[in-house]
mmCIF file of C-alpha atoms in Angstrom:
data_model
loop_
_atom_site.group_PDB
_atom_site.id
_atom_site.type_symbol
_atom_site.label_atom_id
_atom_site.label_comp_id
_atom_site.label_asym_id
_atom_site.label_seq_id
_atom_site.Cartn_x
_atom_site.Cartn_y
_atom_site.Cartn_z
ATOM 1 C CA UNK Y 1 0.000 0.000 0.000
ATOM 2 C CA UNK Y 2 1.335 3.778 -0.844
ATOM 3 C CA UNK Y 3 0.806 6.620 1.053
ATOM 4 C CA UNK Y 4 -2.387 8.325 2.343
ATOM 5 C CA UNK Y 5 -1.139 12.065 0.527
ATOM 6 C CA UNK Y 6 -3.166 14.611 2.701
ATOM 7 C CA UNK Y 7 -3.985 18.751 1.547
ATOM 8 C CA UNK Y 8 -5.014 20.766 4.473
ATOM 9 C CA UNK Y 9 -7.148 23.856 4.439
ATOM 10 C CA UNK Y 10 -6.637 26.063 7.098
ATOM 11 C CA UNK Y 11 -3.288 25.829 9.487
ATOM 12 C CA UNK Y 12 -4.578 26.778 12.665
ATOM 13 C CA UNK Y 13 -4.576 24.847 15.772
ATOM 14 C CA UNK Y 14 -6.554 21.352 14.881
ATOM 15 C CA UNK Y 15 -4.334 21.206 11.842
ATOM 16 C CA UNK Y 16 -1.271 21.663 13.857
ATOM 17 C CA UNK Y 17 -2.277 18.789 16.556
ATOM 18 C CA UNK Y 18 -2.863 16.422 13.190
ATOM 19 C CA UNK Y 19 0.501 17.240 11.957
ATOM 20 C CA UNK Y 20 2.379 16.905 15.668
ATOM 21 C CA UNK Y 21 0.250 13.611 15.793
ATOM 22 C CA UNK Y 22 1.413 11.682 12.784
ATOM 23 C CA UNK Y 23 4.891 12.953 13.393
ATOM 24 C CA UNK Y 24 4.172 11.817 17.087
ATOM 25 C CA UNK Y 25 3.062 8.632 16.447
ATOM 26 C CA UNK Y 26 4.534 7.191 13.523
ATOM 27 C CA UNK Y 27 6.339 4.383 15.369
ATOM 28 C CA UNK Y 28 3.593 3.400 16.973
ATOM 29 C CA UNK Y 29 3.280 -0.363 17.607
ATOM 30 C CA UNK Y 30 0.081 -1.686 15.721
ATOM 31 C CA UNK Y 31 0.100 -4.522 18.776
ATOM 32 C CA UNK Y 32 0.066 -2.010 22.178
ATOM 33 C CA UNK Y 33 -2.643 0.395 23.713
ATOM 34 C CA UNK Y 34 -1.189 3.855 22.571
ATOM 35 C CA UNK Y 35 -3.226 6.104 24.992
ATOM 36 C CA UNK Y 36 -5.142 9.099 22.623
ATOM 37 C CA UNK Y 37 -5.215 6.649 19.521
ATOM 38 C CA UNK Y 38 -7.943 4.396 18.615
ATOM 39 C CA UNK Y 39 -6.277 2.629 15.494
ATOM 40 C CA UNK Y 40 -2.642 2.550 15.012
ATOM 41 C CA UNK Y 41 -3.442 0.645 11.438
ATOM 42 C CA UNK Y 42 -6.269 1.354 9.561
ATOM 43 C CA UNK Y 43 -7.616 -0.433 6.602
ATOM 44 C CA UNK Y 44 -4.110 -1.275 6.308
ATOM 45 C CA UNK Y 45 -2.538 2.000 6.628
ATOM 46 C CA UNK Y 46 -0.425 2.908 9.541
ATOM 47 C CA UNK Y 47 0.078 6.049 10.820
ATOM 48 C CA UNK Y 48 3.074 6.705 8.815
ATOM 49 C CA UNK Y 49 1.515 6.379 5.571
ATOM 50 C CA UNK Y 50 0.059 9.694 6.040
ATOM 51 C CA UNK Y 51 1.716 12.452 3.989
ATOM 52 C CA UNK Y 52 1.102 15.895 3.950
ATOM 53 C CA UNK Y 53 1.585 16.971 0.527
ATOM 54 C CA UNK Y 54 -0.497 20.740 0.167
ATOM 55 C CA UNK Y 55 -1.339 23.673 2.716
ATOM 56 C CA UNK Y 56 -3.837 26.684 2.645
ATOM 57 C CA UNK Y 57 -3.916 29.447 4.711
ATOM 58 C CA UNK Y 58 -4.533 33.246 4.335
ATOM 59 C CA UNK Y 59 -2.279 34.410 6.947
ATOM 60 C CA UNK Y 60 0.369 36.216 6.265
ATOM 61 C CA UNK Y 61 2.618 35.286 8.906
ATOM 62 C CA UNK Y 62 2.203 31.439 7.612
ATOM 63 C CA UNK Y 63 1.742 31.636 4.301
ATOM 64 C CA UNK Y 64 5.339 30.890 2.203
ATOM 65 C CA UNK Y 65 6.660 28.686 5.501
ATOM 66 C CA UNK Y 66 6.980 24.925 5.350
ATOM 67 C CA UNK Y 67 3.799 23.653 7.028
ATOM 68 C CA UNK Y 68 6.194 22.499 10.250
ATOM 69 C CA UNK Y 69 7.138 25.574 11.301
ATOM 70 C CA UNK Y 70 4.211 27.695 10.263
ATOM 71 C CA UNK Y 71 1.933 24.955 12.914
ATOM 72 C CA UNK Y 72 3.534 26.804 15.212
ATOM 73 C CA UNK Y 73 3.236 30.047 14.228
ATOM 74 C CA UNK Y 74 1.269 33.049 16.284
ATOM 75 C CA UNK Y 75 -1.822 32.900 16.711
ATOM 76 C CA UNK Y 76 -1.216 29.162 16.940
ATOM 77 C CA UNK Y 77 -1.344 28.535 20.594
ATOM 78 C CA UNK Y 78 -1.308 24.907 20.698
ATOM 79 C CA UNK Y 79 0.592 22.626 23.169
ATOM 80 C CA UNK Y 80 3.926 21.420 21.284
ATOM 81 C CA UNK Y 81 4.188 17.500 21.801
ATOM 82 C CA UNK Y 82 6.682 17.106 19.159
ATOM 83 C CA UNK Y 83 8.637 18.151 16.852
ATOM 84 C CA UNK Y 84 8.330 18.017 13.270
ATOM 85 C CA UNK Y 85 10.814 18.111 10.784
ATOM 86 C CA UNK Y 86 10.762 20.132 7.520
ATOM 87 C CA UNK Y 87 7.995 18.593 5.745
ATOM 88 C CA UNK Y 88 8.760 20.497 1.557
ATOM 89 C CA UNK Y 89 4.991 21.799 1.993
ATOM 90 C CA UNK Y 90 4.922 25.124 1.541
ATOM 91 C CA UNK Y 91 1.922 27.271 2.890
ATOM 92 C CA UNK Y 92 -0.238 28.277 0.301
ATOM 93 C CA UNK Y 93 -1.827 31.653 -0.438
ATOM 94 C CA UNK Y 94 -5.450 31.053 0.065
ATOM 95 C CA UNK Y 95 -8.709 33.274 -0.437
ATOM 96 C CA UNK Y 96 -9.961 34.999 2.655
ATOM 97 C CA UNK Y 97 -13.575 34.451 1.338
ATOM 98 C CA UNK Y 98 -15.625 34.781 4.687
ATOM 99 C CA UNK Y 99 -13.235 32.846 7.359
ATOM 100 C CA UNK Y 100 -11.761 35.737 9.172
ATOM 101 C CA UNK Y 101 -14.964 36.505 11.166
ATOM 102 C CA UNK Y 102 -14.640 39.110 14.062
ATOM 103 C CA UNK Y 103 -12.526 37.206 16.097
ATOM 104 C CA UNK Y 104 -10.267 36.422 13.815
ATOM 105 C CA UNK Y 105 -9.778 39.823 11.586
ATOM 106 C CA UNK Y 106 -7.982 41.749 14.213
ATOM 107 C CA UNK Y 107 -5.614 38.692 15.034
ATOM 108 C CA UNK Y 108 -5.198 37.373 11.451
ATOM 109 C CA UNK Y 109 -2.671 39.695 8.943
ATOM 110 C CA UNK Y 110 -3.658 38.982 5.379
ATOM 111 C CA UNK Y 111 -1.272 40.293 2.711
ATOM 112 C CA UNK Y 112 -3.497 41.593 -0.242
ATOM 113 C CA UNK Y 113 -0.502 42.028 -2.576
ATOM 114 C CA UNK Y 114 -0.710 37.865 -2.997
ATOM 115 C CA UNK Y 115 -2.928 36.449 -5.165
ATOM 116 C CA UNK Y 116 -4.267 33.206 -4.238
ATOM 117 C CA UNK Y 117 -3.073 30.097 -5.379
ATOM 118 C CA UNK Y 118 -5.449 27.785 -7.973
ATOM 119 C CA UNK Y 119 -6.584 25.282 -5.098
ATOM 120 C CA UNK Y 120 -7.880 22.548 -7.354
ATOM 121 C CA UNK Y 121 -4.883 22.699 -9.535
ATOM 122 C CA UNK Y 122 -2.238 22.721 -6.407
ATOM 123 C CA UNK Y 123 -4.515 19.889 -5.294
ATOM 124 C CA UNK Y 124 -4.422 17.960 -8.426
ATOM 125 C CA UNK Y 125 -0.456 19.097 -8.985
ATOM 126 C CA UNK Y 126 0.370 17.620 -5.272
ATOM 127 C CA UNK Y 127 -1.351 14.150 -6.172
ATOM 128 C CA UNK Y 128 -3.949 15.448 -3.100
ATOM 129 C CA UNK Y 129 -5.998 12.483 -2.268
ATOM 130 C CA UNK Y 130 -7.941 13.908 0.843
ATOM 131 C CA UNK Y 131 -8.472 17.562 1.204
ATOM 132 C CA UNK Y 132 -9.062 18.341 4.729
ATOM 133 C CA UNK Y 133 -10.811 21.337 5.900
ATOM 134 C CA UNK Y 134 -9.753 23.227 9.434
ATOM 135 C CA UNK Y 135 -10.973 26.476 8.698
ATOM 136 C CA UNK Y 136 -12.950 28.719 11.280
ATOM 137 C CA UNK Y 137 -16.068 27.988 12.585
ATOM 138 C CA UNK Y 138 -18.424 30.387 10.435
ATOM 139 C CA UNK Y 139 -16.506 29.359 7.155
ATOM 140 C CA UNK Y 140 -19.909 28.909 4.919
ATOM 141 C CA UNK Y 141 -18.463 30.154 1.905
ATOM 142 C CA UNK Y 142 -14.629 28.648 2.457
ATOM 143 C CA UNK Y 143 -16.603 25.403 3.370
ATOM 144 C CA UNK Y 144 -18.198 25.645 -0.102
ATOM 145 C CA UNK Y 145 -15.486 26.631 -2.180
ATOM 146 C CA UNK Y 146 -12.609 24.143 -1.110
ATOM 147 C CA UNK Y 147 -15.276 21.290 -1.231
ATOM 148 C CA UNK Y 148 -15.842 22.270 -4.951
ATOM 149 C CA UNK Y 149 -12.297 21.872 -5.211
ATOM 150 C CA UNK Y 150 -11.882 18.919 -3.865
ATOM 151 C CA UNK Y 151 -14.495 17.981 -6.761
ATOM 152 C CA UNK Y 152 -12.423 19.662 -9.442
ATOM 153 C CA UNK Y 153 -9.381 18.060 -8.265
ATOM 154 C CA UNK Y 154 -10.896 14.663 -7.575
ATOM 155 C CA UNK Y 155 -10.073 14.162 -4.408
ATOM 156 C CA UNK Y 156 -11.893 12.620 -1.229
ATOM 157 C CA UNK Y 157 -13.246 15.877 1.342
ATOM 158 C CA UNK Y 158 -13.186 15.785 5.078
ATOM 159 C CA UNK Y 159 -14.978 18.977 6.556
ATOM 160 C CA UNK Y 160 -14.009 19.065 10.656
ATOM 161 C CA UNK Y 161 -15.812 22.099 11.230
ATOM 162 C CA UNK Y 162 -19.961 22.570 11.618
ATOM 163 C CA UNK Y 163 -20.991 23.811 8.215
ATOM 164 C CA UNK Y 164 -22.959 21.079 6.175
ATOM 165 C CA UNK Y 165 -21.604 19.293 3.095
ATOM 166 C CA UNK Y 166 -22.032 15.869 4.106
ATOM 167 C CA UNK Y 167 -25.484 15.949 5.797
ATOM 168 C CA UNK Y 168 -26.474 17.947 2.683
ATOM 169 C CA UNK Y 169 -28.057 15.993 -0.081
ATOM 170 C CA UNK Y 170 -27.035 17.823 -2.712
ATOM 171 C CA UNK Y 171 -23.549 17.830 -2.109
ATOM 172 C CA UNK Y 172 -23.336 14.454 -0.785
ATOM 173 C CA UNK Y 173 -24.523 13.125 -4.203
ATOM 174 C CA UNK Y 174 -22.355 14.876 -5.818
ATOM 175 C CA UNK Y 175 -19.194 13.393 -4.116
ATOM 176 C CA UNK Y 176 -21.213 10.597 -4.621
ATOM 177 C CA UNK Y 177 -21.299 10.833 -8.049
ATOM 178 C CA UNK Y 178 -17.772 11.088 -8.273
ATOM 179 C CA UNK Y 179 -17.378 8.004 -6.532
ATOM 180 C CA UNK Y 180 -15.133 10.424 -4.040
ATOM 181 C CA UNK Y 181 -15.424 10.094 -0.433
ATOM 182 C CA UNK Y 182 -16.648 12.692 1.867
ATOM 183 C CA UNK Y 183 -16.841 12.396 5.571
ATOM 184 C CA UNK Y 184 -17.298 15.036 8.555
ATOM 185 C CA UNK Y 185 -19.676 17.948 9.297
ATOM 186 C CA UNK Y 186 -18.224 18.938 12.395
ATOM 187 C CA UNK Y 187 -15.146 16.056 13.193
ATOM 188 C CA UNK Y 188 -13.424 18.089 16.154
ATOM 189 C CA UNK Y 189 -15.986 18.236 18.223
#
C-alpha cells in the first residue's frame, strides 16, 4: 500500500495537533494500547503512511513557511508534543472568502498584494488524495469553495468544522457521483 497524501485547508490549531500527531506517532506499535489513539493501522494504513503533501492558509505570517514551522506560528497557541521536521509543503496563499470573522480579523494579517493560489490545480499538482478542511467555525463560503475543489481536483473531502456538506443531499450526491469520499460535518468536536 502507498501513502495516504493529505492537503489541508486552514493551518490553525486542529491542523497543527494532526501534523504533531502523525509525526508523534509514527512508530507506533500496531500490537500495544497507545493512549489518545484508537487505530494505530487502519484499513491497512499505519500512521506513517500519512503524507502531507499541500497547505492553505490566508495568513500572512504562515503563508510561504513549510507547514512544520508555520503549525507553530502566532496565533497558533497549541501545546507542542513534538517536533516536526521540515515537511517540503509550503503554505499556500489562500482566499480569505468569509473565514476571518470578528474574532479572527484583528488577530489574522492577510497580505493583499498575494494572489491566491489555484486550489484545485495545487490539489491535483500535489497528487492530493484527501483535502481536509480546518478552517474557522463560520466558514460557509470557504466550506463551499474548497469542497468544490476537492471535486475539481478529484479528491476525497473531510470537513471538521460545523458547516454542512455531508449531511447535505445535494452535495453528498455529488461526491457521490464522483465516486469520491466525503466524511465530517463537524469532526473536532
Amino acid at each position: 500500500m502507498g501513502k495516504i497524501k493529505v492537503a489541508i485547508a486552514g493551518v490553525g490549531n486542529c491542523a497543527s495537533s494532526l501534523v504533531q500527531g502523525v509525526e508523534y506517532y509514527k512508530d507506533a506499535k500496531e500490537d500495544q494500547f497507545i493512549p489518545g489513539l484508537m487505530h494505530v493501522n487502519f484499513g491497512g494504513y499505519h500512521i506513517r503512511d500519512i503524507e502531507f503533501v499541500a497547505a492553505f492558509d490566508v495568513d500572512a505570517n504562515k503563508v510561504g513557511k513549510d507547514l512544520a514551522e508555520a503549525i507553530f506560528t502566532p496565533p497558533n497557541c497549541t501545546v507542542k508534543f513534538s517536533d516536526v521536521p521540515k515537511l517540503g509543503v509550503e503554505v499556500m496563499q489562500a482566499p480569505v472568502l468569509d473565514g476571518l470573522g470578528k474574532y479572527l480579523k484583528p488577530v489574522i494579517q492577510v497580505d493583499t498584494t498575494k494572489r491566491p493560489v489555484d486550489v484545485a490545480q495545487v490539489l491535483d499538482d500535489s497528487g492530493a488524495d484527501i483535502l481536509i478542511n480546518y478552517l474557522p467555525v463560520g466558514s460557509y463560503q470557504g466550506t463551499r469553495f474548497y469542497a468544490e475543489q476537492a471535486l475539481k481536483a478529484g479528491c476525497a473531502f473531510i470537513n471538521c468544522i460545523p458547516e454542512f456538506i455531508v449531511s447535505d443531499r445535494g452535495w453528498a450526491k455529488r461526491f457521490e457521483d464522483a465516486g469520491l469520499p466525503c466524511a465530517g460535518d463537524d469532526i473536532k468536536s
